[in-house]
Short mmCIF file of C-alpha atoms (C1' of nucleotides) in Angstrom, two decimals:
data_model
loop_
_atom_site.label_atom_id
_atom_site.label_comp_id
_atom_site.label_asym_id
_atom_site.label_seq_id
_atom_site.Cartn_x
_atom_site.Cartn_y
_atom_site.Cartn_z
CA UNK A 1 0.00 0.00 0.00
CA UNK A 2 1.21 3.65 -1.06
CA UNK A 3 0.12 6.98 0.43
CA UNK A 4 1.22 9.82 -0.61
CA UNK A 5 0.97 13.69 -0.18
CA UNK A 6 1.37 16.60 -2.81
CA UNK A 7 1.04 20.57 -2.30
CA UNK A 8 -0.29 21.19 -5.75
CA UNK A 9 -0.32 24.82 -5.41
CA UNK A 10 -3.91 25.26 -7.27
CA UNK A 11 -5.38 22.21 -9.06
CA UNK A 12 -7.38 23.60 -11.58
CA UNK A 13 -3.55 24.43 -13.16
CA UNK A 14 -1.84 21.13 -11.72
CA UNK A 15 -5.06 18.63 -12.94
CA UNK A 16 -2.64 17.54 -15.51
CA UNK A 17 -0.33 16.78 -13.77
CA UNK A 18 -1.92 15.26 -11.14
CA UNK A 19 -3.40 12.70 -13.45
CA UNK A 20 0.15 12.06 -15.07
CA UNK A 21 1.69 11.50 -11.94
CA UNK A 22 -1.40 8.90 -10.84
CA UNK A 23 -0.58 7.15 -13.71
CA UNK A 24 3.00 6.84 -13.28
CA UNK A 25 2.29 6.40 -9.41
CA UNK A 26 -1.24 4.21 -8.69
CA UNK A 27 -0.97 5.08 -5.06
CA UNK A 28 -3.77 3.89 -2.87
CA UNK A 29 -4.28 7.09 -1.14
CA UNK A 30 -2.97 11.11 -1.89
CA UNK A 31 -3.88 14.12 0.06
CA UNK A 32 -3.48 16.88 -1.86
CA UNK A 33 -2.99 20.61 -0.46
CA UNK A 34 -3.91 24.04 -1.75
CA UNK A 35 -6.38 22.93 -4.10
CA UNK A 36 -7.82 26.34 -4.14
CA UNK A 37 -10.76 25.22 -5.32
CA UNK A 38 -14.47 26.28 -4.31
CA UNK A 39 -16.42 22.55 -3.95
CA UNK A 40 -18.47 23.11 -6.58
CA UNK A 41 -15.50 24.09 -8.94
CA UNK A 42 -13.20 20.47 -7.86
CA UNK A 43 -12.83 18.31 -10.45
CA UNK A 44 -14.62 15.18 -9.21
CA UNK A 45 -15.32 13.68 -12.56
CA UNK A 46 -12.14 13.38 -13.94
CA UNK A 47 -10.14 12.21 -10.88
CA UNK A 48 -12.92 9.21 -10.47
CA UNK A 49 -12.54 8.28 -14.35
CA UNK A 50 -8.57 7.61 -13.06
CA UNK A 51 -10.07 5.24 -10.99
CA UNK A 52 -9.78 7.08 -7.73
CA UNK A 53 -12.79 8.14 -5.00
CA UNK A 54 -12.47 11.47 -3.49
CA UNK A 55 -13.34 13.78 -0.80
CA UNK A 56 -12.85 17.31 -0.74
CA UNK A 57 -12.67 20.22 1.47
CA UNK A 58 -12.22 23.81 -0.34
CA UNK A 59 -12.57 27.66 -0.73
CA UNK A 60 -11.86 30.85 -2.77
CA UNK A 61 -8.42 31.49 -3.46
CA UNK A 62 -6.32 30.32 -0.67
CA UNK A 63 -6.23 26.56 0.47
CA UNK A 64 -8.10 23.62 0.35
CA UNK A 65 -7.33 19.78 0.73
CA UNK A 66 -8.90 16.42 -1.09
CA UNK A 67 -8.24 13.12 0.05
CA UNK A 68 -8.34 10.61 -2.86
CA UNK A 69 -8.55 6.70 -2.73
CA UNK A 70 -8.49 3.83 -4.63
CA UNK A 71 -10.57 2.15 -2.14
CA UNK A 72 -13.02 3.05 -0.15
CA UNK A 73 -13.27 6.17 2.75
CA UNK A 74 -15.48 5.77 5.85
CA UNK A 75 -15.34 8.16 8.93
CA UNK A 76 -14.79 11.30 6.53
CA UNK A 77 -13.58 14.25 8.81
CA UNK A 78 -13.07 17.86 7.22
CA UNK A 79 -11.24 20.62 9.50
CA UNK A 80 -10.04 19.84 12.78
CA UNK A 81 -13.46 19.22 14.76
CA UNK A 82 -14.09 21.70 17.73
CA UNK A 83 -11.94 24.09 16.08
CA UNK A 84 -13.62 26.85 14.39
CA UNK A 85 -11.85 27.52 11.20
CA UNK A 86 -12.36 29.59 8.38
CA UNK A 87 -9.50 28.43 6.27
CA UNK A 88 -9.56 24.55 4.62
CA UNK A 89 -7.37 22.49 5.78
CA UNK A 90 -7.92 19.06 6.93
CA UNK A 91 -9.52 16.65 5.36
CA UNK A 92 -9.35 12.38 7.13
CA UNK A 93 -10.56 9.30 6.34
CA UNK A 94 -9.85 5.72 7.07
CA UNK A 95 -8.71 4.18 4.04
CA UNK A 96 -8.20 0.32 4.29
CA UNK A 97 -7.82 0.36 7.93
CA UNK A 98 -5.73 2.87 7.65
CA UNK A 99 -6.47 6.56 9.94
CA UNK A 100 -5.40 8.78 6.70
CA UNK A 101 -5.24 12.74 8.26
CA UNK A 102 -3.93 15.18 5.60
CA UNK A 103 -3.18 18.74 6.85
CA UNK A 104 -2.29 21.98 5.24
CA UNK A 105 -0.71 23.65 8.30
CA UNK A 106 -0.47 27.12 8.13
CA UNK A 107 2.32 28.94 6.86
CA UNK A 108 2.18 31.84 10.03
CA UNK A 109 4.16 34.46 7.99
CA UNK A 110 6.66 35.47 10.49
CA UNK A 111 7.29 34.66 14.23
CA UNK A 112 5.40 37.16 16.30
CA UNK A 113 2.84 37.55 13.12
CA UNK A 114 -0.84 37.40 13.76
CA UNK A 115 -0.71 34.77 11.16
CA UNK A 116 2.12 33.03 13.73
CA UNK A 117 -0.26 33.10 16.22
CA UNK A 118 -3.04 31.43 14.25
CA UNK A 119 -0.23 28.65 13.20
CA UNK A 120 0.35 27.73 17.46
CA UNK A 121 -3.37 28.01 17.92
CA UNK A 122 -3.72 25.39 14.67
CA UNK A 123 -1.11 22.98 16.42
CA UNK A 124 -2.16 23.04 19.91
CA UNK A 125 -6.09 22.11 18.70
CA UNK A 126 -4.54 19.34 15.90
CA UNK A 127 -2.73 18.16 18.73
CA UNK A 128 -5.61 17.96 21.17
CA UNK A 129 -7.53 16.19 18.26
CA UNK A 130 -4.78 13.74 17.42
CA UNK A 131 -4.58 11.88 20.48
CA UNK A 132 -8.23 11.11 20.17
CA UNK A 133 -7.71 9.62 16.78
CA UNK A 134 -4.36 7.96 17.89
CA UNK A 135 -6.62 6.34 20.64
CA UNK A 136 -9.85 5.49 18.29
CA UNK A 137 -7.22 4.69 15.22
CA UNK A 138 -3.67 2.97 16.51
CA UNK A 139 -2.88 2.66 12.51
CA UNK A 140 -2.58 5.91 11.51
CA UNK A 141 -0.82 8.44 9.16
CA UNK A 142 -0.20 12.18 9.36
CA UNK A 143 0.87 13.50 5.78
CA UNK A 144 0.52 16.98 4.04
CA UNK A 145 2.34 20.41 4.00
CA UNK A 146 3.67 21.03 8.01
CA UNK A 147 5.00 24.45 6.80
CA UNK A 148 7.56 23.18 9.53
CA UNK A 149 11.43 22.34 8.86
CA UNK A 150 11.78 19.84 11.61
CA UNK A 151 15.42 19.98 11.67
CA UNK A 152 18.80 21.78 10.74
CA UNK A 153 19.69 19.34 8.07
CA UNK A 154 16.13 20.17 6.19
CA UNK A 155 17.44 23.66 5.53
CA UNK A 156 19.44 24.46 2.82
CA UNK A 157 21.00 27.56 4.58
CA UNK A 158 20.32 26.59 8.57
CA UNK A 159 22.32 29.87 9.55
CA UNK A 160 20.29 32.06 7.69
CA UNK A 161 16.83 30.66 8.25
CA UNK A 162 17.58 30.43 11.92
CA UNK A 163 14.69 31.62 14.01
CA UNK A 164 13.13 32.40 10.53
CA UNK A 165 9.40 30.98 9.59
CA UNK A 166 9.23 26.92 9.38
CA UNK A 167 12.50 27.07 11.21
CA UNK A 168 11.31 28.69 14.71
CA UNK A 169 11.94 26.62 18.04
CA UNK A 170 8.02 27.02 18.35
CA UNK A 171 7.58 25.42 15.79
CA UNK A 172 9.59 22.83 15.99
CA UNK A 173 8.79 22.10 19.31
CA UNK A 174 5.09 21.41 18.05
CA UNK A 175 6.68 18.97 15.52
CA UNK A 176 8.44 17.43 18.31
CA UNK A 177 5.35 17.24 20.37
CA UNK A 178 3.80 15.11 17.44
CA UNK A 179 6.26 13.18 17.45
CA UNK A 180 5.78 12.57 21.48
CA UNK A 181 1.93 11.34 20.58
CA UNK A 182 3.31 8.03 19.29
CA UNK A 183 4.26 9.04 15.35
CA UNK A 184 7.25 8.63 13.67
CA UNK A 185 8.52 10.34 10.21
CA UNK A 186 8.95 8.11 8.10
CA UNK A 187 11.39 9.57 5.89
CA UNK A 188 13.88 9.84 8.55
CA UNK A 189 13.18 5.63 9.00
CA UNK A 190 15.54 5.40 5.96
CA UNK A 191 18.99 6.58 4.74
CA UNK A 192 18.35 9.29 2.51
CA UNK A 193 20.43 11.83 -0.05
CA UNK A 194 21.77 14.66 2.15
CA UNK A 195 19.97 17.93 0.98
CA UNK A 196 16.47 16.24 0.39
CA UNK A 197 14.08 18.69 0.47
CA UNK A 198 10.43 18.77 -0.43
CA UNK A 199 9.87 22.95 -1.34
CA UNK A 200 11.75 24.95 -3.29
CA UNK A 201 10.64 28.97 -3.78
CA UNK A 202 9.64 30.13 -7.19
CA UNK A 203 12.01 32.83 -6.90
CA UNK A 204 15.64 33.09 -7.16
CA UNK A 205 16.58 30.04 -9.42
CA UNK A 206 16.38 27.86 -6.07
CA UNK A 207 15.43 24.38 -7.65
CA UNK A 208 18.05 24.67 -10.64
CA UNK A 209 20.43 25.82 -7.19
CA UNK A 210 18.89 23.03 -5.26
CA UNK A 211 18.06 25.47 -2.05
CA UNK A 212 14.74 24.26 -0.42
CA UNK A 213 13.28 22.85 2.34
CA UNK A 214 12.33 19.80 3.83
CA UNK A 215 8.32 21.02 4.94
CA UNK A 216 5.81 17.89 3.54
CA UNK A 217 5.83 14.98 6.05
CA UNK A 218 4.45 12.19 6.74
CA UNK A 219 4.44 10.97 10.41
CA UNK A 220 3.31 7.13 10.99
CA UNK A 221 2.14 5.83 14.32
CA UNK A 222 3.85 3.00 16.14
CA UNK A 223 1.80 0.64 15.41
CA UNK A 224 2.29 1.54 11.63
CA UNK A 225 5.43 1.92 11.67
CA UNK A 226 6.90 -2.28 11.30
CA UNK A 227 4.53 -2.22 7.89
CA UNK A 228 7.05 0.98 6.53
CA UNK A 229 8.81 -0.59 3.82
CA UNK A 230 9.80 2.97 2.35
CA UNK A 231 9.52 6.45 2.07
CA UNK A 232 10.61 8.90 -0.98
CA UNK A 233 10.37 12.48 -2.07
CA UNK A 234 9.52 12.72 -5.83
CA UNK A 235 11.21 15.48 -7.15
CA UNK A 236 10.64 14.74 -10.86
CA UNK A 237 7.40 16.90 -11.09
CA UNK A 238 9.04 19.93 -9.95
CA UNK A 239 11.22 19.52 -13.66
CA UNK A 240 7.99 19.93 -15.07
CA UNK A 241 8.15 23.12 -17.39
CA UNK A 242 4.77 24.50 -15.25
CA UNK A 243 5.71 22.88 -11.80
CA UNK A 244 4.37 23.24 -8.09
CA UNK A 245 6.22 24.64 -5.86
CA UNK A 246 6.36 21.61 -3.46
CA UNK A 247 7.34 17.94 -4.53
CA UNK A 248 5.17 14.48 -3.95
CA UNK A 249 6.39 12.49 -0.88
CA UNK A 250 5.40 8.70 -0.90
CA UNK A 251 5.08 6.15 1.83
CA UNK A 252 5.14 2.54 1.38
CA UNK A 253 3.61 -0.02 3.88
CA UNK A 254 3.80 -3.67 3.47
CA UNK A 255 0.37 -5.68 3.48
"C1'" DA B 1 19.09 39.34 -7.15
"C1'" DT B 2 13.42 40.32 -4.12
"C1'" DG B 3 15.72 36.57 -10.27
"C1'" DT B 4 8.32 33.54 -9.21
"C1'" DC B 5 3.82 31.90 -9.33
"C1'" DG B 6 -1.19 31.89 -8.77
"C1'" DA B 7 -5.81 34.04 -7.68
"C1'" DG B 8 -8.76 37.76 -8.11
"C1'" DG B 9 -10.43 42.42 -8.74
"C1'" DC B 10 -12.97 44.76 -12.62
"C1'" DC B 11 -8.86 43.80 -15.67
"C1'" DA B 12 -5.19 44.50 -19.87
"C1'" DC B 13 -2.11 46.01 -14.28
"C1'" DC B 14 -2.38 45.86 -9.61
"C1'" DT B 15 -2.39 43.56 -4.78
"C1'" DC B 16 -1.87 39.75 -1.80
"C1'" DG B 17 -0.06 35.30 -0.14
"C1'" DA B 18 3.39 32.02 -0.27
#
DNA sequence: ATGTCGAGGCCACCTCGA
């Protein structure tokens, strides 16, 4: 079984590629972030003639999250419940036993930001709402855009993003607090290429100069974590000529 | 090199967010 996660930095320019990369990639599961995508605007025809079911979770503009399956999706879950939220950006299901919770965490701006603020407030209720799930769902996956550079070596330039946004010890402290509920990241289960990152910025050449970030995660639970087989960023659709921003990661779990 | 994209307003350019 696959499940993967992709920032697709608005799908009504990245359908395309989206159903290129399901072809190439038949994962059993994909949350996708930053749809940007009104409901009654997603694409739910032509993603279901690839063969996939979906659920989706959207609004003007800015974010918006869609959890596709091969299989079926019971227990559908949009936004984090008890939280009142504006902004789109969780969408769960449990996909072949499987707890499948994709986030679009916020990006907060810059530390001290009012936007920062809303980020902490995010984590602390995701948090809250996790260790129900954990408890209700032991096999579960957390996947989708953190917005959070969990560590030095997922920084191109760790000296001059220090304290900077996805790099604060705030931040990372909510990552490590994750972590603390019982999940693991599954990339870091594996030896990987030094300067793997997942997000590159548009602007100054940084893909063709390889200087990114390491911000789309997926965290596994422990009672996941023996069926983790693998877990890979796929950097070949950012060489597209019209790319995201953000590369695919992929997790593979043994039947 | 702050060197880019994408959405949306009410455009044929600007602002915002990332």
């Amino acid at each position: 079984m696959q499940i993967a996660t992709w920032n697709v930095n608005s799908l009504a320019v990245r359908l395309p590629q989206l159903l290129d990369w399901l072809q190439a990639n038949p994962v059993d599961a994909l949350v996708l972030q930053e749809t940007k995508l009104t409901d009654d605007k997603f694409p739910q025809a032509e993603i279901e003639a690839a063969g996939y079911q979906v659920s989706f979770h959207g609004q003007k503009t800015y974010n918006g999250v869609a959890l596709l399956s091969r299989g079926p999706q019971e227990a559908v879950v949009k936004n984090i419940p008890g939280f009142a939220d504006e902004q789109a950006r969780v969408i769960a299901a449990t996909v072949a036993g499987v707890r499948v919770i994709g986030g679009y965490f916020p990006n907060g701006q810059a530390p001290g930001s009012e936007k920062f603020a809303y980020k902490m407030a995010w984590l602390d209720a995701l948090q809250a709402w996790l260790r129900q799930e954990l408890a209700a769902h032991p096999q579960l996956v957390l996947l989708g855009d953190y917005n959070i550079a969990p560590e030095d070596r997922d920084v191109y330039d760790p000296v001059a993003w220090a304290g900077q946004i996805h790099c604060t010890d705030e931040e990372r402290t909510h990552f490590r607090t994750l972590l603390g509920l019982g999940l693991v990241d599954a990339f870091r289960l594996f030896e990987q290429p030094p300067k793997s990152w997942s997000w590159w910025d548009y602007r100054n050449l940084a893909f063709r100069k390889n200087q990114g970030l390491r911000i789309d995660h997926i965290l596994v639970s422990a009672a996941l974590q023996p069926r983790v087989s693998a877990c890979v960023i796929d950097k070949l659709p950012r060489k597209n000529e019209r790319p995201s921003d953000h590369a695919p990661v992929v997790v593979t779990l043994k039947d």
